């Protein structure tokens, strides 16, 4: 059942929960960042400044700051309480596709169409390192929870793991045959999951770089993947109109079908993993919060049908 519909913006591209699950931040094609009350669905603030669509948003671990990425080639840091812009991080020469805070909140990592990954110092706004090696657009980025490693996915069909301090590539994970659209670390940092336009979800061993699982079943491109908090499940969203939950011990699939024609994009779960946010890329109805207890089927409250990404929230 839909718990709340978050209305008021143009097409929603990205969203994230605060760590306590009380607030949601969303980024939209209307170039704004919006903060919402997760319980009531009311808009708390509208953050304006980007001059292109907002592609990625995230709260800092303590929820005092928000980071956003945009087609305007900038990364912006905002005060989550006042909505005021704190800094504009410039340096990418292409659209910025993905951003994330380190857990201690001192660094931000960003990915771009310029084929680079950049690590920024939050306090100074300076680039600490530019990670080069991908041969095509970088689509997705994530920090490990301890902040020592970064994982990136690219249209060059590879997943790369980097040393966050040294800026050196640690491993290149190959196996996908199409663009890699989403990557994430397990909470303990021992595994990486990747989703690709080749319709496959892959699970990788961080220490060896080998594929532990090749999860097949989606019939269209996979646009977002995440581990559950305890690392025993993976959730994947696809343009095949489904969200799939994979139990890794042993492999088991629970398919959650969306309404006909609904391309699954992003969804986020609360710390208890019982609420999700889904958003529709082609709808101005905004995002909605839905129950995830017992893997209930999701209603489709949007007036259009393209879902574009999702992610788990972890504490």
CSV table of C-alpha atoms in Angstrom, one decimal:
chain,number,residue,atom,x,y,z
A,1,UNK,CA,0.0,0.0,0.0
A,2,UNK,CA,1.2,3.5,-0.7
A,3,UNK,CA,1.8,5.4,2.5
A,4,UNK,CA,2.5,8.8,1.1
A,5,UNK,CA,2.8,10.4,-2.3
A,6,UNK,CA,5.4,13.2,-2.4
A,7,UNK,CA,4.1,15.7,-4.9
A,8,UNK,CA,5.2,19.1,-6.0
A,9,UNK,CA,8.2,18.6,-8.3
A,10,UNK,CA,8.8,17.6,-11.9
A,11,UNK,CA,10.1,14.1,-12.7
A,12,UNK,CA,12.0,12.7,-9.7
A,13,UNK,CA,15.4,11.2,-10.7
A,14,UNK,CA,16.9,10.4,-7.3
A,15,UNK,CA,16.0,10.3,-3.6
A,16,UNK,CA,17.5,9.3,-0.3
A,17,UNK,CA,16.4,8.8,3.3
A,18,UNK,CA,18.1,10.5,6.3
A,19,UNK,CA,19.7,7.9,8.5
A,20,UNK,CA,16.8,8.1,11.1
A,21,UNK,CA,14.3,7.6,8.3
A,22,UNK,CA,12.4,10.8,9.2
A,23,UNK,CA,13.3,12.8,6.1
A,24,UNK,CA,13.6,12.2,2.4
A,25,UNK,CA,15.6,14.3,-0.1
A,26,UNK,CA,14.8,14.1,-3.8
A,27,UNK,CA,16.3,15.5,-6.9
A,28,UNK,CA,14.3,16.4,-10.0
A,29,UNK,CA,14.3,17.4,-13.6
A,30,UNK,CA,13.0,20.8,-12.5
A,31,UNK,CA,16.5,21.5,-11.2
A,32,UNK,CA,15.5,21.6,-7.6
A,33,UNK,CA,16.4,19.5,-4.5
A,34,UNK,CA,13.4,19.0,-2.1
A,35,UNK,CA,13.3,17.8,1.5
A,36,UNK,CA,10.2,15.9,2.7
A,37,UNK,CA,8.8,14.7,5.9
A,38,UNK,CA,8.8,10.9,5.4
A,39,UNK,CA,5.8,10.4,7.7
A,40,UNK,CA,3.4,13.1,6.4
A,41,UNK,CA,4.7,13.5,2.9
A,42,UNK,CA,4.9,17.3,3.4
A,43,UNK,CA,7.6,19.3,1.6
A,44,UNK,CA,9.9,20.9,4.2
A,45,UNK,CA,12.1,22.9,1.9
A,46,UNK,CA,13.1,23.5,-1.7
A,47,UNK,CA,16.8,23.9,-2.5
A,48,UNK,CA,17.4,26.0,-5.6
A,49,UNK,CA,20.6,26.7,-7.4
A,50,UNK,CA,21.3,24.0,-10.0
A,51,UNK,CA,20.9,25.0,-13.6
A,52,UNK,CA,20.4,21.5,-14.9
A,53,UNK,CA,18.4,18.4,-13.9
A,54,UNK,CA,19.4,17.0,-10.5
A,55,UNK,CA,20.7,13.4,-11.0
A,56,UNK,CA,21.7,12.3,-7.5
A,57,UNK,CA,21.2,13.3,-3.9
A,58,UNK,CA,22.3,12.1,-0.5
A,59,UNK,CA,22.2,13.0,3.2
A,60,UNK,CA,25.4,13.1,5.2
A,61,UNK,CA,25.5,10.4,7.9
A,62,UNK,CA,24.4,12.8,10.6
A,63,UNK,CA,21.8,14.3,8.3
A,64,UNK,CA,23.1,17.8,8.8
A,65,UNK,CA,24.1,18.2,5.1
A,66,UNK,CA,22.8,17.3,1.7
A,67,UNK,CA,24.8,16.7,-1.4
A,68,UNK,CA,23.4,16.9,-4.9
A,69,UNK,CA,24.7,16.3,-8.5
A,70,UNK,CA,23.5,17.8,-11.7
A,71,UNK,CA,23.7,17.9,-15.4
A,72,UNK,CA,25.1,21.4,-14.9
A,73,UNK,CA,28.4,19.7,-14.1
A,74,UNK,CA,28.5,20.8,-10.5
A,75,UNK,CA,28.2,19.2,-7.1
A,76,UNK,CA,26.4,21.2,-4.4
A,77,UNK,CA,26.5,20.9,-0.6
A,78,UNK,CA,23.5,22.2,1.3
A,79,UNK,CA,22.6,22.8,5.0
A,80,UNK,CA,19.9,20.3,5.6
A,81,UNK,CA,18.2,22.4,8.2
A,82,UNK,CA,18.2,25.8,6.6
A,83,UNK,CA,18.3,24.8,2.9
A,84,UNK,CA,21.1,27.2,2.3
A,85,UNK,CA,23.9,26.4,-0.2
A,86,UNK,CA,27.2,25.8,1.6
A,87,UNK,CA,29.4,25.2,-1.4
A,88,UNK,CA,29.5,24.6,-5.1
A,89,UNK,CA,32.1,22.0,-6.2
A,90,UNK,CA,33.3,22.6,-9.7
A,91,UNK,CA,35.8,20.6,-11.7
A,92,UNK,CA,33.9,18.0,-13.7
A,93,UNK,CA,33.7,18.7,-17.4
A,94,UNK,CA,30.6,16.6,-18.0
A,95,UNK,CA,27.3,15.9,-16.4
A,96,UNK,CA,27.7,14.6,-12.8
A,97,UNK,CA,25.7,11.4,-12.4
A,98,UNK,CA,26.2,10.1,-8.9
A,99,UNK,CA,27.3,11.4,-5.5
A,100,UNK,CA,27.9,10.0,-2.0
A,101,UNK,CA,29.2,11.1,1.4
A,102,UNK,CA,31.8,9.2,3.3
A,103,UNK,CA,30.4,8.0,6.6
A,104,UNK,CA,32.4,10.5,8.7
A,105,UNK,CA,31.0,13.3,6.5
A,106,UNK,CA,34.4,14.7,5.6
A,107,UNK,CA,34.5,13.6,2.0
A,108,UNK,CA,32.2,13.5,-1.0
A,109,UNK,CA,32.7,11.2,-4.0
A,110,UNK,CA,31.2,12.1,-7.4
A,111,UNK,CA,31.0,10.3,-10.8
A,112,UNK,CA,30.7,12.0,-14.2
A,113,UNK,CA,30.2,11.6,-17.9
A,114,UNK,CA,33.8,13.0,-18.2
A,115,UNK,CA,34.9,9.4,-17.3
A,116,UNK,CA,36.4,10.4,-13.9
A,117,UNK,CA,35.6,9.9,-10.3
A,118,UNK,CA,36.4,12.8,-8.0
A,119,UNK,CA,36.9,12.9,-4.2
A,120,UNK,CA,36.2,16.2,-2.5
A,121,UNK,CA,37.0,17.7,0.9
A,122,UNK,CA,33.7,18.8,2.3
A,123,UNK,CA,35.2,21.6,4.5
A,124,UNK,CA,37.3,23.2,1.8
A,125,UNK,CA,35.5,22.2,-1.3
A,126,UNK,CA,38.8,21.2,-2.8
A,127,UNK,CA,39.4,18.1,-5.0
A,128,UNK,CA,41.5,15.6,-3.1
A,129,UNK,CA,41.9,13.3,-6.0
A,130,UNK,CA,40.6,12.6,-9.5
A,131,UNK,CA,40.4,8.9,-10.3
A,132,UNK,CA,41.0,8.1,-13.9
A,133,UNK,CA,40.8,4.8,-15.7
A,134,UNK,CA,37.3,4.3,-17.0
A,135,UNK,CA,37.1,4.6,-20.7
A,136,UNK,CA,33.5,5.8,-20.9
A,137,UNK,CA,30.9,7.6,-18.8
A,138,UNK,CA,30.8,6.8,-15.1
A,139,UNK,CA,27.3,6.1,-14.0
A,140,UNK,CA,27.3,5.1,-10.4
A,141,UNK,CA,29.5,5.5,-7.3
A,142,UNK,CA,29.6,4.4,-3.7
A,143,UNK,CA,31.9,4.6,-0.6
A,144,UNK,CA,32.5,1.5,1.5
A,145,UNK,CA,31.1,2.1,5.0
A,146,UNK,CA,34.6,2.5,6.5
A,147,UNK,CA,35.5,5.1,3.9
A,148,UNK,CA,38.6,3.4,2.7
A,149,UNK,CA,37.4,2.2,-0.7
A,150,UNK,CA,35.2,3.5,-3.5
A,151,UNK,CA,33.4,1.5,-6.2
A,152,UNK,CA,32.4,2.9,-9.5
A,153,UNK,CA,30.3,1.5,-12.5
A,154,UNK,CA,30.7,2.7,-16.0
A,155,UNK,CA,29.4,2.6,-19.5
A,156,UNK,CA,32.7,0.9,-20.4
A,157,UNK,CA,31.1,-2.3,-18.9
A,158,UNK,CA,33.4,-2.5,-16.0
A,159,UNK,CA,33.2,-2.1,-12.2
A,160,UNK,CA,36.3,-0.5,-10.6
A,161,UNK,CA,37.3,-0.5,-7.0
A,162,UNK,CA,39.6,2.3,-5.8
A,163,UNK,CA,41.7,3.2,-2.7
A,164,UNK,CA,39.9,6.3,-1.4
A,165,UNK,CA,43.0,7.8,0.1
A,166,UNK,CA,45.6,7.1,-2.5
A,167,UNK,CA,43.3,7.4,-5.5
A,168,UNK,CA,44.7,4.2,-7.0
A,169,UNK,CA,42.6,1.6,-8.7
A,170,UNK,CA,42.7,-1.7,-6.7
A,171,UNK,CA,40.8,-3.9,-9.1
A,172,UNK,CA,38.8,-3.9,-12.3
A,173,UNK,CA,35.9,-6.3,-12.2
A,174,UNK,CA,35.0,-7.5,-15.7
A,175,UNK,CA,32.1,-9.7,-16.8
A,176,UNK,CA,29.2,-7.5,-17.7
A,177,UNK,CA,28.5,-7.2,-21.5
A,178,UNK,CA,26.7,-3.9,-21.4
A,179,UNK,CA,26.8,-0.6,-19.4
A,180,UNK,CA,27.0,-0.9,-15.6
A,181,UNK,CA,24.3,1.3,-14.2
A,182,UNK,CA,24.4,0.7,-10.5
A,183,UNK,CA,27.0,-0.4,-7.9
A,184,UNK,CA,27.0,-0.8,-4.1
A,185,UNK,CA,29.1,-2.3,-1.3
A,186,UNK,CA,27.7,-4.7,1.3
A,187,UNK,CA,27.7,-3.1,4.8
A,188,UNK,CA,30.7,-5.2,5.9
A,189,UNK,CA,32.6,-4.2,2.8
A,190,UNK,CA,33.4,-7.7,1.7
A,191,UNK,CA,31.2,-7.7,-1.4
A,192,UNK,CA,30.1,-5.5,-4.2
A,193,UNK,CA,26.9,-5.8,-6.2
A,194,UNK,CA,26.5,-4.4,-9.7
A,195,UNK,CA,23.5,-4.1,-12.1
A,196,UNK,CA,23.8,-3.7,-15.9
A,197,UNK,CA,22.0,-3.1,-19.1
A,198,UNK,CA,22.9,-6.7,-19.9
A,199,UNK,CA,20.0,-7.7,-17.6
A,200,UNK,CA,22.3,-9.3,-15.1
A,201,UNK,CA,23.1,-8.7,-11.4
A,202,UNK,CA,26.6,-9.7,-10.3
A,203,UNK,CA,28.0,-10.1,-6.8
A,204,UNK,CA,31.8,-9.7,-6.4
A,205,UNK,CA,34.3,-10.7,-3.8
A,206,UNK,CA,36.2,-7.5,-2.8
A,207,UNK,CA,39.4,-9.3,-1.7
A,208,UNK,CA,39.8,-11.3,-4.9
A,209,UNK,CA,37.8,-9.4,-7.5
A,210,UNK,CA,36.1,-12.6,-8.6
A,211,UNK,CA,32.3,-13.0,-9.3
A,212,UNK,CA,30.6,-14.9,-6.5
A,213,UNK,CA,27.1,-14.9,-8.0
A,214,UNK,CA,25.6,-14.2,-11.4
A,215,UNK,CA,22.0,-13.5,-10.8
A,216,UNK,CA,19.9,-14.0,-14.0
A,217,UNK,CA,16.1,-13.5,-14.3
A,218,UNK,CA,15.4,-9.9,-15.4
A,219,UNK,CA,14.2,-9.6,-18.9
A,220,UNK,CA,15.3,-6.0,-19.4
A,221,UNK,CA,18.1,-3.7,-18.3
A,222,UNK,CA,18.8,-3.6,-14.5
A,223,UNK,CA,19.0,0.0,-13.3
A,224,UNK,CA,19.6,-0.2,-9.6
A,225,UNK,CA,20.9,-2.7,-7.1
A,226,UNK,CA,21.5,-2.7,-3.3
A,227,UNK,CA,22.3,-5.0,-0.4
A,228,UNK,CA,20.0,-5.4,2.5
A,229,UNK,CA,21.4,-4.1,5.8
A,230,UNK,CA,22.4,-7.6,7.0
A,231,UNK,CA,23.9,-8.5,3.6
A,232,UNK,CA,21.8,-11.6,3.1
A,233,UNK,CA,19.6,-10.2,0.3
A,234,UNK,CA,20.0,-8.1,-2.8
A,235,UNK,CA,17.2,-6.0,-4.3
A,236,UNK,CA,17.3,-5.1,-8.0
A,237,UNK,CA,15.1,-2.9,-10.1
A,238,UNK,CA,14.6,-3.3,-13.9
A,239,UNK,CA,12.9,-2.0,-16.9
A,240,UNK,CA,11.1,-5.3,-17.1
A,241,UNK,CA,8.5,-4.0,-14.7
A,242,UNK,CA,9.7,-5.9,-11.6
A,243,UNK,CA,11.7,-5.4,-8.4
A,244,UNK,CA,13.4,-8.7,-7.5
A,245,UNK,CA,14.6,-9.6,-4.0
A,246,UNK,CA,17.4,-12.2,-4.1
A,247,UNK,CA,18.2,-14.3,-1.0
A,248,UNK,CA,21.9,-15.2,-1.2
A,249,UNK,CA,21.8,-18.1,1.2
A,250,UNK,CA,20.8,-20.0,-0.9
A,251,UNK,CA,19.8,-18.1,-4.0
A,252,UNK,CA,16.1,-17.4,-4.0
A,253,UNK,CA,14.1,-14.9,-5.9
A,254,UNK,CA,11.0,-13.1,-4.7
A,255,UNK,CA,9.6,-11.1,-7.6
A,256,UNK,CA,7.5,-8.0,-7.0
A,257,UNK,CA,5.5,-7.1,-10.1
A,258,UNK,CA,4.6,-3.6,-10.8
A,259,UNK,CA,1.7,-2.5,-13.0
A,260,UNK,CA,2.0,-3.2,-16.7
A,261,UNK,CA,4.5,-0.9,-18.4
A,262,UNK,CA,6.1,0.3,-15.2
A,263,UNK,CA,9.9,0.5,-15.6
A,264,UNK,CA,11.3,0.1,-12.1
A,265,UNK,CA,13.8,2.7,-11.1
A,266,UNK,CA,14.8,3.6,-7.6
A,267,UNK,CA,13.4,2.6,-4.3
A,268,UNK,CA,14.7,3.2,-0.8
A,269,UNK,CA,14.0,1.3,2.4
A,270,UNK,CA,13.9,2.6,5.9
A,271,UNK,CA,16.3,1.3,8.6
A,272,UNK,CA,13.7,-1.3,9.4
A,273,UNK,CA,13.5,-2.2,5.7
A,274,UNK,CA,9.7,-2.0,5.7
A,275,UNK,CA,9.1,1.1,3.7
A,276,UNK,CA,10.2,2.0,0.2
A,277,UNK,CA,10.3,5.0,-2.0
A,278,UNK,CA,9.5,4.6,-5.7
A,279,UNK,CA,9.7,7.3,-8.3
A,280,UNK,CA,8.5,7.7,-11.8
A,281,UNK,CA,10.8,9.2,-14.4
A,282,UNK,CA,8.0,10.4,-16.6
A,283,UNK,CA,5.4,11.4,-14.0
A,284,UNK,CA,4.9,14.8,-12.3
A,285,UNK,CA,3.1,12.9,-9.5
A,286,UNK,CA,6.4,12.7,-7.7
A,287,UNK,CA,7.6,9.8,-5.5
A,288,UNK,CA,5.5,7.6,-3.2
A,289,UNK,CA,6.2,5.7,0.0
A,290,UNK,CA,5.0,2.1,-0.1
A,291,UNK,CA,4.8,-0.8,2.4
A,292,UNK,CA,7.4,-3.5,2.0
A,293,UNK,CA,6.2,-5.8,4.7
A,294,UNK,CA,6.0,-9.4,3.5
A,295,UNK,CA,7.1,-8.3,0.0
A,296,UNK,CA,3.6,-6.9,-0.8
A,297,UNK,CA,2.9,-5.9,-4.3
A,298,UNK,CA,3.4,-2.2,-5.0
A,299,UNK,CA,0.5,-0.2,-6.3
A,300,UNK,CA,1.3,2.2,-9.1
A,301,UNK,CA,0.0,5.7,-8.2
A,302,UNK,CA,1.8,7.5,-11.0
A,303,UNK,CA,0.2,8.6,-14.2
A,304,UNK,CA,3.1,7.5,-16.4
A,305,UNK,CA,5.3,4.5,-16.3
A,306,UNK,CA,9.1,4.8,-16.2
A,307,UNK,CA,10.8,3.9,-13.0
A,308,UNK,CA,14.5,4.7,-13.1
A,309,UNK,CA,16.4,3.8,-9.9
A,310,UNK,CA,16.2,2.7,-6.3
A,311,UNK,CA,18.3,2.0,-3.2
A,312,UNK,CA,18.2,0.5,0.3
A,313,UNK,CA,18.6,2.8,3.2
A,314,UNK,CA,21.0,1.4,5.9
A,315,UNK,CA,21.8,2.5,9.4
